[in-house]
PDB file of C-alpha atoms and ligand atoms in Angstrom:
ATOM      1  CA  UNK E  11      92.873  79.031  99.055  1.00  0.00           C
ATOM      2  CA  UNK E  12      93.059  82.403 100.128  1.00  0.00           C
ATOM      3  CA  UNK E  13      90.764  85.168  98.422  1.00  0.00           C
ATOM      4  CA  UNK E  14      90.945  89.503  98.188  1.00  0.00           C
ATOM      5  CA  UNK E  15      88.055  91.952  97.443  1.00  0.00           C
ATOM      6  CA  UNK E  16      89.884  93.074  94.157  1.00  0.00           C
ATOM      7  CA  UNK E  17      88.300  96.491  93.302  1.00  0.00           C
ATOM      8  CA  UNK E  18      91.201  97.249  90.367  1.00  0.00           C
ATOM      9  CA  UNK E  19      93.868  94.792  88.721  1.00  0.00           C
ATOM     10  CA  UNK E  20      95.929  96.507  86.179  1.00  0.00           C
ATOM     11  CA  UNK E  21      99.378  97.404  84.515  1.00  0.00           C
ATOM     12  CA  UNK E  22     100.808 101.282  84.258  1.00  0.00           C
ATOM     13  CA  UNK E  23     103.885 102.670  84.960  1.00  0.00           C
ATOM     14  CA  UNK E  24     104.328 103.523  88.440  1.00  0.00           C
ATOM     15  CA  UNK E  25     103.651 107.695  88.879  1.00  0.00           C
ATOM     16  CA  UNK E  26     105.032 108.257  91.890  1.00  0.00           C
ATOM     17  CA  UNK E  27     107.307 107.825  94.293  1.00  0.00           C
ATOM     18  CA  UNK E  28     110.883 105.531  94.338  1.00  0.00           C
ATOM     19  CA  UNK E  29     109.696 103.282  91.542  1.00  0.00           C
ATOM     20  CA  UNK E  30     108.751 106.100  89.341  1.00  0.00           C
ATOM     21  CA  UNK E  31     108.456 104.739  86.045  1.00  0.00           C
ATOM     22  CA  UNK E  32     109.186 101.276  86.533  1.00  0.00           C
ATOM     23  CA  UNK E  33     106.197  98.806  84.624  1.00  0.00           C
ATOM     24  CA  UNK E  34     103.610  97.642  87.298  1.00  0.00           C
ATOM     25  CA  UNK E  35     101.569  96.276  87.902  1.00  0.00           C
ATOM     26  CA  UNK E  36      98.933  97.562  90.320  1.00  0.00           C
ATOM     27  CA  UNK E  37      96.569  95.321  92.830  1.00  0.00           C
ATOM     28  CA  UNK E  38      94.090  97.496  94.436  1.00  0.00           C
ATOM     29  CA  UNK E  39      92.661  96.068  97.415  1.00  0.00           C
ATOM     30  CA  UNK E  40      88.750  96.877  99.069  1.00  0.00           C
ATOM     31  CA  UNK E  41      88.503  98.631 102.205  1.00  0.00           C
ATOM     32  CA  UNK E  42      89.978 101.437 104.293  1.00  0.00           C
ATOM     33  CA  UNK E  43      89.833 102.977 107.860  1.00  0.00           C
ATOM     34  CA  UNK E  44      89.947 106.608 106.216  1.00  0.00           C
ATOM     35  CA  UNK E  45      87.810 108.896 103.809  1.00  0.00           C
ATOM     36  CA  UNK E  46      89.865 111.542 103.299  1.00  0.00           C
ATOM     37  CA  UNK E  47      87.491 114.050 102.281  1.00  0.00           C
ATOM     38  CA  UNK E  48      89.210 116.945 103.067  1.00  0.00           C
ATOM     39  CA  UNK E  49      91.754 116.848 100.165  1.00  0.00           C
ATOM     40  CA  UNK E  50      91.248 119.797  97.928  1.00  0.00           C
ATOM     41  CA  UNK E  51      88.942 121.684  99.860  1.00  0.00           C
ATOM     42  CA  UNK E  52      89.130 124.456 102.645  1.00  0.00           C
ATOM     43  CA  UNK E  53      90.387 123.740 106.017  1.00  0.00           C
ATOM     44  CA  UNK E  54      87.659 122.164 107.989  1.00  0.00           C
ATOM     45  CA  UNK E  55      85.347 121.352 104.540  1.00  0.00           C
ATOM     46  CA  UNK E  56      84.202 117.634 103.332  1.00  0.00           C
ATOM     47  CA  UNK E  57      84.101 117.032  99.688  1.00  0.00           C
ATOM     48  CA  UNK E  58      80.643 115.790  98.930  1.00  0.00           C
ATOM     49  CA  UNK E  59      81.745 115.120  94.560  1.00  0.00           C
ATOM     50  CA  UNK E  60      81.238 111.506  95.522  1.00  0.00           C
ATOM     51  CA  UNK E  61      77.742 111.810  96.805  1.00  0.00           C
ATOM     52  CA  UNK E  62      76.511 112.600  93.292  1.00  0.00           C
ATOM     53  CA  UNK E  63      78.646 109.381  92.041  1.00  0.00           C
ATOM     54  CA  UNK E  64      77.194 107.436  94.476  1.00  0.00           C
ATOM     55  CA  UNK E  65      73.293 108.288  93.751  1.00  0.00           C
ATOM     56  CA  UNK E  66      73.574 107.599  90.327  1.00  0.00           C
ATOM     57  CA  UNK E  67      75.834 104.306  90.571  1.00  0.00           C
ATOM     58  CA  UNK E  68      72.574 103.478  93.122  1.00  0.00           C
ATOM     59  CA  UNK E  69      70.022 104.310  89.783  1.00  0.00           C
ATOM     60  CA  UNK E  70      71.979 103.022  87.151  1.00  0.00           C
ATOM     61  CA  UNK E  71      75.041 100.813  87.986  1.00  0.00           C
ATOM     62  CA  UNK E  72      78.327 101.880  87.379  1.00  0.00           C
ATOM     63  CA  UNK E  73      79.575  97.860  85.635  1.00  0.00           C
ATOM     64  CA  UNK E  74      83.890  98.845  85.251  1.00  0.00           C
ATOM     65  CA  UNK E  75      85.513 101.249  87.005  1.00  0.00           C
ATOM     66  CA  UNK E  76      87.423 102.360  84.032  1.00  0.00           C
ATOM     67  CA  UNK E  77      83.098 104.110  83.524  1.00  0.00           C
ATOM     68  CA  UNK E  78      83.852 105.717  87.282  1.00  0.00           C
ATOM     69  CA  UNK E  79      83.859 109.877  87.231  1.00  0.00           C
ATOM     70  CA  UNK E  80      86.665 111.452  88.595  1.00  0.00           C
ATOM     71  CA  UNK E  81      86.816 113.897  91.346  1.00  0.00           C
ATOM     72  CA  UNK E  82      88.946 116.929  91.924  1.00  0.00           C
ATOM     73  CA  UNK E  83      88.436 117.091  96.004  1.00  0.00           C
ATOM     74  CA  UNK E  84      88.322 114.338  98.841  1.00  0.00           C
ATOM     75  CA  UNK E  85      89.764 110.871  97.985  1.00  0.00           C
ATOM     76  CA  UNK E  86      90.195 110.281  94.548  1.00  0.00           C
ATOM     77  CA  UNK E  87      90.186 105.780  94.664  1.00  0.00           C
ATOM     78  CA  UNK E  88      86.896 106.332  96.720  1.00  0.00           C
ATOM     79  CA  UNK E  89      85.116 103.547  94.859  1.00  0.00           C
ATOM     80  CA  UNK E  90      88.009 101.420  96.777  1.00  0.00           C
ATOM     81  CA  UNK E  91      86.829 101.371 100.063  1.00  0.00           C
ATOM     82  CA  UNK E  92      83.167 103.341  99.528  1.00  0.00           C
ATOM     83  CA  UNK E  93      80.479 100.644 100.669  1.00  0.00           C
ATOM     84  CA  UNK E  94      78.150 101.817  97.910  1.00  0.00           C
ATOM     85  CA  UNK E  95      80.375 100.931  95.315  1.00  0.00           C
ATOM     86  CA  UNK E  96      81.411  97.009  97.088  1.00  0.00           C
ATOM     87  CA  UNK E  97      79.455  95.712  94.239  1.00  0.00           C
ATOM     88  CA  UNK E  98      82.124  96.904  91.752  1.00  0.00           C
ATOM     89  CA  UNK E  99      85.001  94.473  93.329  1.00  0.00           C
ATOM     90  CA  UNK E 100      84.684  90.750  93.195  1.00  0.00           C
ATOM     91  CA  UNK E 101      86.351  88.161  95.761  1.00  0.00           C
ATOM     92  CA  UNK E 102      88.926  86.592  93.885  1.00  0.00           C
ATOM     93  CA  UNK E 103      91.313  83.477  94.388  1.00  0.00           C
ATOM     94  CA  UNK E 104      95.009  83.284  94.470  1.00  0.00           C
ATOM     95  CA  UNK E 105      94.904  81.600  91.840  1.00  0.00           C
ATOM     96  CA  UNK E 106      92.528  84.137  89.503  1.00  0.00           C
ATOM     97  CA  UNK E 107      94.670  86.724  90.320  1.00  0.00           C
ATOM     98  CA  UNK E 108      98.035  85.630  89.276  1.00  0.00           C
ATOM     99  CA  UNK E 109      96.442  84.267  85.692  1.00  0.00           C
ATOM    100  CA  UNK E 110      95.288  88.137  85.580  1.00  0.00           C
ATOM    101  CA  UNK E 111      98.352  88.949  86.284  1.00  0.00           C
ATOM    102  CA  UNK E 112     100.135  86.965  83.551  1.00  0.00           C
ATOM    103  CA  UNK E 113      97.663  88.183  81.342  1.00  0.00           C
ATOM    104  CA  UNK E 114      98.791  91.603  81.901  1.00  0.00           C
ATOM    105  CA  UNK E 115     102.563  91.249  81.815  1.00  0.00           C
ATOM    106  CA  UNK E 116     104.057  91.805  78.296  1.00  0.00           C
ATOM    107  CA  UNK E 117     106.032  88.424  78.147  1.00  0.00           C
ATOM    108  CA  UNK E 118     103.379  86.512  80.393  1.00  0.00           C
ATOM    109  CA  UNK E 119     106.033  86.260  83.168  1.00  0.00           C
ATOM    110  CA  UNK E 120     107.373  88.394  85.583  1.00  0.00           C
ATOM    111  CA  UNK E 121     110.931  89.991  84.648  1.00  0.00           C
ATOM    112  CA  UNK E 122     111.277  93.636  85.361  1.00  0.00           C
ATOM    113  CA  UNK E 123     108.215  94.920  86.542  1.00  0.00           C
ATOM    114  CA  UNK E 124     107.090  95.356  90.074  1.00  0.00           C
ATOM    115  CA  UNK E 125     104.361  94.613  91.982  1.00  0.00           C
ATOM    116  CA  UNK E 126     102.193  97.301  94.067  1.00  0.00           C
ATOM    117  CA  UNK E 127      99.497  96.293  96.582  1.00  0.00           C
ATOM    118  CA  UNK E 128      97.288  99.070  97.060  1.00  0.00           C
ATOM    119  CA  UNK E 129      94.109 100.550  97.990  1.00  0.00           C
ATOM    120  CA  UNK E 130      92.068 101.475  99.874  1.00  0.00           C
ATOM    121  CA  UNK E 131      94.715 100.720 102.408  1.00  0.00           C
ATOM    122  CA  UNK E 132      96.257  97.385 102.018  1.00  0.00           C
ATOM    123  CA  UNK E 133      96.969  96.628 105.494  1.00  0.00           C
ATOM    124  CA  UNK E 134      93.952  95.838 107.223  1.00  0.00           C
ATOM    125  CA  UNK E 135      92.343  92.504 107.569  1.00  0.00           C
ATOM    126  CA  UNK E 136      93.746  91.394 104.124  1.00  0.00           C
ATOM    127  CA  UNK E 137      97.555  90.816 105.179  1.00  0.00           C
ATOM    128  CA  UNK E 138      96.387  86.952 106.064  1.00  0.00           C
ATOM    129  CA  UNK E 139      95.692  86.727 102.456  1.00  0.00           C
ATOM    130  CA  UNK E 140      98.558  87.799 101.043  1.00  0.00           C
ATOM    131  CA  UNK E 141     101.232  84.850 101.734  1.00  0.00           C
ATOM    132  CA  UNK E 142      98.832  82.691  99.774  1.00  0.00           C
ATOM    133  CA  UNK E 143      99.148  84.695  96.605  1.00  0.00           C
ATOM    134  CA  UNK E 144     102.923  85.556  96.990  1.00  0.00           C
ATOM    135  CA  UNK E 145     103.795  82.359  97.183  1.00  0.00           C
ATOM    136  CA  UNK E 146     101.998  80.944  94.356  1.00  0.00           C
ATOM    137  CA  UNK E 147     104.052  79.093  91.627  1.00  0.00           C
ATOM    138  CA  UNK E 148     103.274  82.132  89.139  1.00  0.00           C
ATOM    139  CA  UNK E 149     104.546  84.673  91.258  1.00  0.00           C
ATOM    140  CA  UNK E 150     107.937  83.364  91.818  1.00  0.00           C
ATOM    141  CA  UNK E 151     109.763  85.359  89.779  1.00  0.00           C
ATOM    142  CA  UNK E 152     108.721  88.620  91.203  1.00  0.00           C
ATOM    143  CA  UNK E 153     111.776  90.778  92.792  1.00  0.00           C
ATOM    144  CA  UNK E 154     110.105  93.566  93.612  1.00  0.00           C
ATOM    145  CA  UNK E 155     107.145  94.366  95.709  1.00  0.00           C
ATOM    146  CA  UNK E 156     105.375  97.569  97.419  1.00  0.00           C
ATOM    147  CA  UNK E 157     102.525  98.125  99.751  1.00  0.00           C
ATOM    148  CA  UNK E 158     101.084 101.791  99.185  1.00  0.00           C
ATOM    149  CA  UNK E 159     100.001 102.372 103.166  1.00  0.00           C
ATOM    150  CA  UNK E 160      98.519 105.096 105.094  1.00  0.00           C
ATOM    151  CA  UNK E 161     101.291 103.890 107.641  1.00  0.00           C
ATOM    152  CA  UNK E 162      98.261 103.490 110.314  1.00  0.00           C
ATOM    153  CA  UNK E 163      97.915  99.689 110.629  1.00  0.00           C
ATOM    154  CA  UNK E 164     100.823  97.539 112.475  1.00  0.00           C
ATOM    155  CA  UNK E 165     101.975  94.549 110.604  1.00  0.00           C
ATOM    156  CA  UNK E 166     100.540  90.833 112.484  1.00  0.00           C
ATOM    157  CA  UNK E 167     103.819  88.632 113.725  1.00  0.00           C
ATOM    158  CA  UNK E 168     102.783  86.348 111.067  1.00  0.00           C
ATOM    159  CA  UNK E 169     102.633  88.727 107.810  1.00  0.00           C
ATOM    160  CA  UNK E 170     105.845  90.058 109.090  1.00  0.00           C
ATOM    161  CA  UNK E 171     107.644  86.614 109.796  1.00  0.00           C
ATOM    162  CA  UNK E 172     106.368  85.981 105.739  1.00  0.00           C
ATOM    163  CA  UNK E 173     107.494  88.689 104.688  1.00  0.00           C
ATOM    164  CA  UNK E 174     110.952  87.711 106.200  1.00  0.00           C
ATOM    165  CA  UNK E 175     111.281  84.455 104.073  1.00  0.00           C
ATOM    166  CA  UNK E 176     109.984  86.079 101.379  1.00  0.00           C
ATOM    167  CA  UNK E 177     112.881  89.194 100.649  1.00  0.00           C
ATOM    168  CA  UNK E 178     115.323  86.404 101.010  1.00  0.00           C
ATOM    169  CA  UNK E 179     118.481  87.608  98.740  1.00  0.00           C
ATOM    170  CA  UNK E 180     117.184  89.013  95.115  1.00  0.00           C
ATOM    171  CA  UNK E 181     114.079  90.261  96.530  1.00  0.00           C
ATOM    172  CA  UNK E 182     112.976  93.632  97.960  1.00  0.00           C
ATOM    173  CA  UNK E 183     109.967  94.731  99.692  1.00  0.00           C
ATOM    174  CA  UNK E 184     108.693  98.198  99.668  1.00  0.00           C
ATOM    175  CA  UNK E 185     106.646 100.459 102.446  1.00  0.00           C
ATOM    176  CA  UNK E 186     105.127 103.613 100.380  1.00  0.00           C
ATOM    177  CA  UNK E 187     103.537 105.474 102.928  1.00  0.00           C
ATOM    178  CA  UNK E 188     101.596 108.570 102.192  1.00  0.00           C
ATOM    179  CA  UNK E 189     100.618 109.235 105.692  1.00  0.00           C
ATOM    180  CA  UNK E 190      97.846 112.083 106.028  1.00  0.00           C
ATOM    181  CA  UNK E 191      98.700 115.169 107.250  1.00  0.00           C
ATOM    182  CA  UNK E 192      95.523 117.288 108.365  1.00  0.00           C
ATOM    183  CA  UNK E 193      94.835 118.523 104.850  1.00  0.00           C
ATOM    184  CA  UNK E 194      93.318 114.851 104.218  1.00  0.00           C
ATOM    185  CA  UNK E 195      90.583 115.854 107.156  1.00  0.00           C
ATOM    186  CA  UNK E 196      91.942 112.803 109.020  1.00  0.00           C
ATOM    187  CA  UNK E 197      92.758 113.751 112.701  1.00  0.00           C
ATOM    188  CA  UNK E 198      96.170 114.017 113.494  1.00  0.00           C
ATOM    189  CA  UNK E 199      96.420 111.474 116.476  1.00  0.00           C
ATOM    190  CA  UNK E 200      94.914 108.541 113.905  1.00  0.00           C
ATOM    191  CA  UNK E 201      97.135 109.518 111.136  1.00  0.00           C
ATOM    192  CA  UNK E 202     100.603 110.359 112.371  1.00  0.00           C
ATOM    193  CA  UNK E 203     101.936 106.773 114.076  1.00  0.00           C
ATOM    194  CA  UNK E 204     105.459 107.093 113.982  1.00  0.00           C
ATOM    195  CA  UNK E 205     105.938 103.632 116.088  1.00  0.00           C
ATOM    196  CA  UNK E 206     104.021 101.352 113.085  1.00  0.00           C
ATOM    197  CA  UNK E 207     105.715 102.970 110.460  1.00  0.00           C
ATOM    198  CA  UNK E 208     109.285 102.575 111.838  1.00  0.00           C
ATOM    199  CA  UNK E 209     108.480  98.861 112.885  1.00  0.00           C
ATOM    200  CA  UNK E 210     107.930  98.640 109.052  1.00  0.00           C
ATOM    201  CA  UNK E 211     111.964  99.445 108.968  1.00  0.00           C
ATOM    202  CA  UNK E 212     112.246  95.476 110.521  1.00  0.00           C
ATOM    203  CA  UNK E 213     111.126  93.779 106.847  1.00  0.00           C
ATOM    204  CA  UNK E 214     111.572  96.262 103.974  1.00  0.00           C
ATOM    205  CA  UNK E 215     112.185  99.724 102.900  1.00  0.00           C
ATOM    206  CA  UNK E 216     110.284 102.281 103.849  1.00  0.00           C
ATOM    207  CA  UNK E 217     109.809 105.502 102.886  1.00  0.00           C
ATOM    208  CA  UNK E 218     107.041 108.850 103.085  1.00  0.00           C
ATOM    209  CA  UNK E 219     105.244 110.476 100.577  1.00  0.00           C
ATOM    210  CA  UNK E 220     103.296 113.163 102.234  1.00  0.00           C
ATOM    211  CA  UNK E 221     100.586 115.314  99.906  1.00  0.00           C
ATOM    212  CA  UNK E 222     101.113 119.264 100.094  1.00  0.00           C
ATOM    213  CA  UNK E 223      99.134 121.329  98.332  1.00  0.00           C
ATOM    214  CA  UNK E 224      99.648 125.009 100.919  1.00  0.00           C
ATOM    215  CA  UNK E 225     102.223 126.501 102.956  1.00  0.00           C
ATOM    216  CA  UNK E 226      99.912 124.865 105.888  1.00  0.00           C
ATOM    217  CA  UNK E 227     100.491 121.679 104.213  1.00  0.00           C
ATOM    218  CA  UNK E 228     104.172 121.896 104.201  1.00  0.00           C
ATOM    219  CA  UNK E 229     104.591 123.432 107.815  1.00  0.00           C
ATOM    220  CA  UNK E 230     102.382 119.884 108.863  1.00  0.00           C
ATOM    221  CA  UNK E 231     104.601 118.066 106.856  1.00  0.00           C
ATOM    222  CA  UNK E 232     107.385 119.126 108.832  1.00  0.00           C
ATOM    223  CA  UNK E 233     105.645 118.417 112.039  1.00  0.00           C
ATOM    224  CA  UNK E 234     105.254 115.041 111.150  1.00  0.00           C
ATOM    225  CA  UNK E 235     108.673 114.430 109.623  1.00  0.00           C
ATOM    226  CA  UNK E 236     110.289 115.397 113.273  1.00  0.00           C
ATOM    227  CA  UNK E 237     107.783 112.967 115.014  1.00  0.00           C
ATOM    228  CA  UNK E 238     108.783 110.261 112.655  1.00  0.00           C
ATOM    229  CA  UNK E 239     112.593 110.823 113.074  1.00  0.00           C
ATOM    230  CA  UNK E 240     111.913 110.985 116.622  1.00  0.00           C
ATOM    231  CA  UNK E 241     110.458 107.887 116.416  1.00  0.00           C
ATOM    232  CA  UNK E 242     113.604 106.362 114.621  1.00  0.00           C
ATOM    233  CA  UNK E 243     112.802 106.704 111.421  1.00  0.00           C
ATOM    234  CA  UNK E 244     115.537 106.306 108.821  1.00  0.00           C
ATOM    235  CA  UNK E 245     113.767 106.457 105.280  1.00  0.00           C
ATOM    236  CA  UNK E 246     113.615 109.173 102.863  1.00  0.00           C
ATOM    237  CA  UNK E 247     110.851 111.574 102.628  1.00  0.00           C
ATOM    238  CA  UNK E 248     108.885 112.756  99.440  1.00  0.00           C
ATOM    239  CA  UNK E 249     106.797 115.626  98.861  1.00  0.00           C
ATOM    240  CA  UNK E 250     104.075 115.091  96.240  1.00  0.00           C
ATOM    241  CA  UNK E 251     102.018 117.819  95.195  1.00  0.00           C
ATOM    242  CA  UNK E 252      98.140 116.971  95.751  1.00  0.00           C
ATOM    243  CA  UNK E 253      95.721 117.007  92.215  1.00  0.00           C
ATOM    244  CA  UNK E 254      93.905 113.923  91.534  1.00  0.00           C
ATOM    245  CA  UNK E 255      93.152 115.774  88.205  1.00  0.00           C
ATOM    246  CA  UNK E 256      95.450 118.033  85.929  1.00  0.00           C
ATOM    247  CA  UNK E 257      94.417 121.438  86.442  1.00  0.00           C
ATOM    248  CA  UNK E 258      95.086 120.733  90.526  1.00  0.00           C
ATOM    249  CA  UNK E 259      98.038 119.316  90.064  1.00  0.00           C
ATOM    250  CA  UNK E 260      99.585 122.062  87.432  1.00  0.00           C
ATOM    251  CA  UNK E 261      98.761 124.367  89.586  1.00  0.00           C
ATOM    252  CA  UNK E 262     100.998 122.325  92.195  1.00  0.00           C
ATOM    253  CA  UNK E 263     103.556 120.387  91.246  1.00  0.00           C
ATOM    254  CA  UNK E 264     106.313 123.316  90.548  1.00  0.00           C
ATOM    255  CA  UNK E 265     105.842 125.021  93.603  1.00  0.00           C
ATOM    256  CA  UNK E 266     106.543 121.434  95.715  1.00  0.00           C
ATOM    257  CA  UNK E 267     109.454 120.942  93.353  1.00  0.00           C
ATOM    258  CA  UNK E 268     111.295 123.384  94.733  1.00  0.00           C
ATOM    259  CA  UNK E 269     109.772 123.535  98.169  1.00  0.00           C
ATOM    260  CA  UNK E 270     111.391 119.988  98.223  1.00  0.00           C
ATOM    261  CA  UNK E 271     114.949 121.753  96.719  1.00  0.00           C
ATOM    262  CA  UNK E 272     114.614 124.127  98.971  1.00  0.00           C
ATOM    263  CA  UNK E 273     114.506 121.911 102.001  1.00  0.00           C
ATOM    264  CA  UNK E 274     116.640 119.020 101.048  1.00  0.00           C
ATOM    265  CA  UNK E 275     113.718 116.818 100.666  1.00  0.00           C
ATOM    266  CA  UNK E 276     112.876 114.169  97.468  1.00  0.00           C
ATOM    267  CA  UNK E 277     110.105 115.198  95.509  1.00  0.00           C
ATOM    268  CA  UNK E 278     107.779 112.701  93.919  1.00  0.00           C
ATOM    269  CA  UNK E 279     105.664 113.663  90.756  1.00  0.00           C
ATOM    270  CA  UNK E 280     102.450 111.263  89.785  1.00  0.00           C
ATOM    271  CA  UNK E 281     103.353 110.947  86.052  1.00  0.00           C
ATOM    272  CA  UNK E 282      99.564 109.061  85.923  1.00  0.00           C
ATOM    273  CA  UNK E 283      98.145 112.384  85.899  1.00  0.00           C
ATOM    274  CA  UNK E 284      99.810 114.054  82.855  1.00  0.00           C
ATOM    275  CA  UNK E 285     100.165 110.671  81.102  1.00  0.00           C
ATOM    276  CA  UNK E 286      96.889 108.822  82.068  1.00  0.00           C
ATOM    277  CA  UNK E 287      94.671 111.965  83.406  1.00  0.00           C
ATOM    278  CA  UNK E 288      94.846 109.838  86.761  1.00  0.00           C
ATOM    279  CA  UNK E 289      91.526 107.459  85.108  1.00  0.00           C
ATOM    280  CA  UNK E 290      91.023 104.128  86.926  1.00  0.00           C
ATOM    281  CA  UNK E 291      93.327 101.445  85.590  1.00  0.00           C
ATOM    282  CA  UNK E 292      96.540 103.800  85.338  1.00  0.00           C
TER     283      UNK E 292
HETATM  284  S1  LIG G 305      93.935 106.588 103.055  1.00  0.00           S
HETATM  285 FE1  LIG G 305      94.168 106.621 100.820  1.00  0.00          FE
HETATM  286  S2  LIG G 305      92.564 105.227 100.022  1.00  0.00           S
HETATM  287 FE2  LIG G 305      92.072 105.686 102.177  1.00  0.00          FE
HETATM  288  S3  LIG G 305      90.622 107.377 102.009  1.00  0.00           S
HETATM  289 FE3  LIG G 305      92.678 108.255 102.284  1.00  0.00          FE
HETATM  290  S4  LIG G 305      93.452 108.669 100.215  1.00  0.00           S
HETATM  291 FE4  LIG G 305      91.700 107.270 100.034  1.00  0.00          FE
END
């Protein structure tokens, strides 16, 4: 049986994007090939908040990440993917998974919620892993499934043929990607791959949510959106305003309402901040 580093497993309402709103529940997977540090600070800057987080986690451990500060500036699900906090998500079995996941659901049973796989970035090594749990007799009511993606990492012929079988009729799956313009203080060339994200198009629907916080942000944004359509691309594209925490994201979320109006674009709010206050687990 197939296991996943699972550093979060937990039911909200989705905040953001197409299934804004909808009951989900949310499977946070260990590991990613970014850092993202440069969210929230100046161009060129690294947030160091985590540092701070990660030298007292190394004193005194950190046991639940619901305990986890958060942080205004870099990546705010850094204990996802941050080595020093590995310790924080176990290995767990198909099997453990979907009884958490019954657990969770209000009627023990899937009806109208939706699943999200997300990190870190969900696409890495793990997508050999996920047929195992998909496919398990407790998961075989779900409808509705999304991977939350950087867009950076190509699907394997295998996941893909899977995921074939699996959105036979009366079942969707879902590409969120939130691909990271320069703000994120990932380089352009390893961020911005058109080609994976449209080959994403062959299984499922795909869409991009892309993080804009400055007039900078929004002129990259529009880079990227003609290098996708270039590409092929056919989805719809969201502009989210950045703020892992409130006062960020007031400060925001007007302004890339109606840049979004302005241009014809979909905005997409993340309802976990002013409901939840973006803590772990929402
Ligand atoms: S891609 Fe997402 S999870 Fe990975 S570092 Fe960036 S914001 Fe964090």
């Amino acid at each position: 049986m197939s296991k996943l580093k699972v550093a979060e497993l937990f039911y909200s309402i989705q905040g953001e994007g197409r299934y804004m709103g909808v009951p989900s529940v949310f499977l946070r997977v260990f590991g990613c090939n970014f850092r993202c540090a440069g969210f929230g600070m100046p161009r060129g800057e690294s947030s160091a908040e985590v540092e701070t987080i990660a030298f007292a986690h190394a004193n005194t451990p950190y046991t639940n990440y619901r305990d986890l500060p958060l942080v205004s500036t870099g990546c705010d699900s850094y204990a996802s993917w941050d080595p020093r906090f590995k310790d924080l998500s176990p290995m767990l079995s198909s099997d453990a998974i979907a009884d958490g996941i019954m657990d969770m659901l209000p009627y023990e049973e899937w009806r109208d919620e939706h699943l999200v796989i997300t990190g870190g970035e969900p696409l890495l090594g793990w997508q050999r892993a996920y047929p195992d749990l998909l496919s398990h007799p407790k998961m075989r009511s779900l409808k509705e499934l999304t991977f939350e993606t950087n867009g950076t990492q190509k699907l394997t012929k295998e996941f893909k043929d899977y995921l074939h079988v699996w959105t036979a009729p009366g079942r969707e799956v879902t590409f969120s990607v939130s691909a990271k313009l320069p703000c994120s203080g990932e380089k352009w060339e390893e961020a911005i791959l058109p080609e994976v994200v449209c080959e994403y198009e062959d299984v499922g629907t795909v869409y991009l949510k892309l993080v804009i916080a400055t007039k900078q942000d929004f002129a990259d944004a529009e880079c990227a959106i003609a290098a996708y359509r270039a590409a092929g691309f056919r989805g719809h594209v969201y502009l989210m305003p950045v703020g892992g925490v409130e006062s960020v994201y007031a400060m925001n979320n007007r302004n890339v309402a109606l840049l979004a109006m302005k241009n014809g674009l979909r905005y997409s709010d993340r309802l976990q901040v002013p409901l939840f206050k973006n803590e772990w687990g929402t």
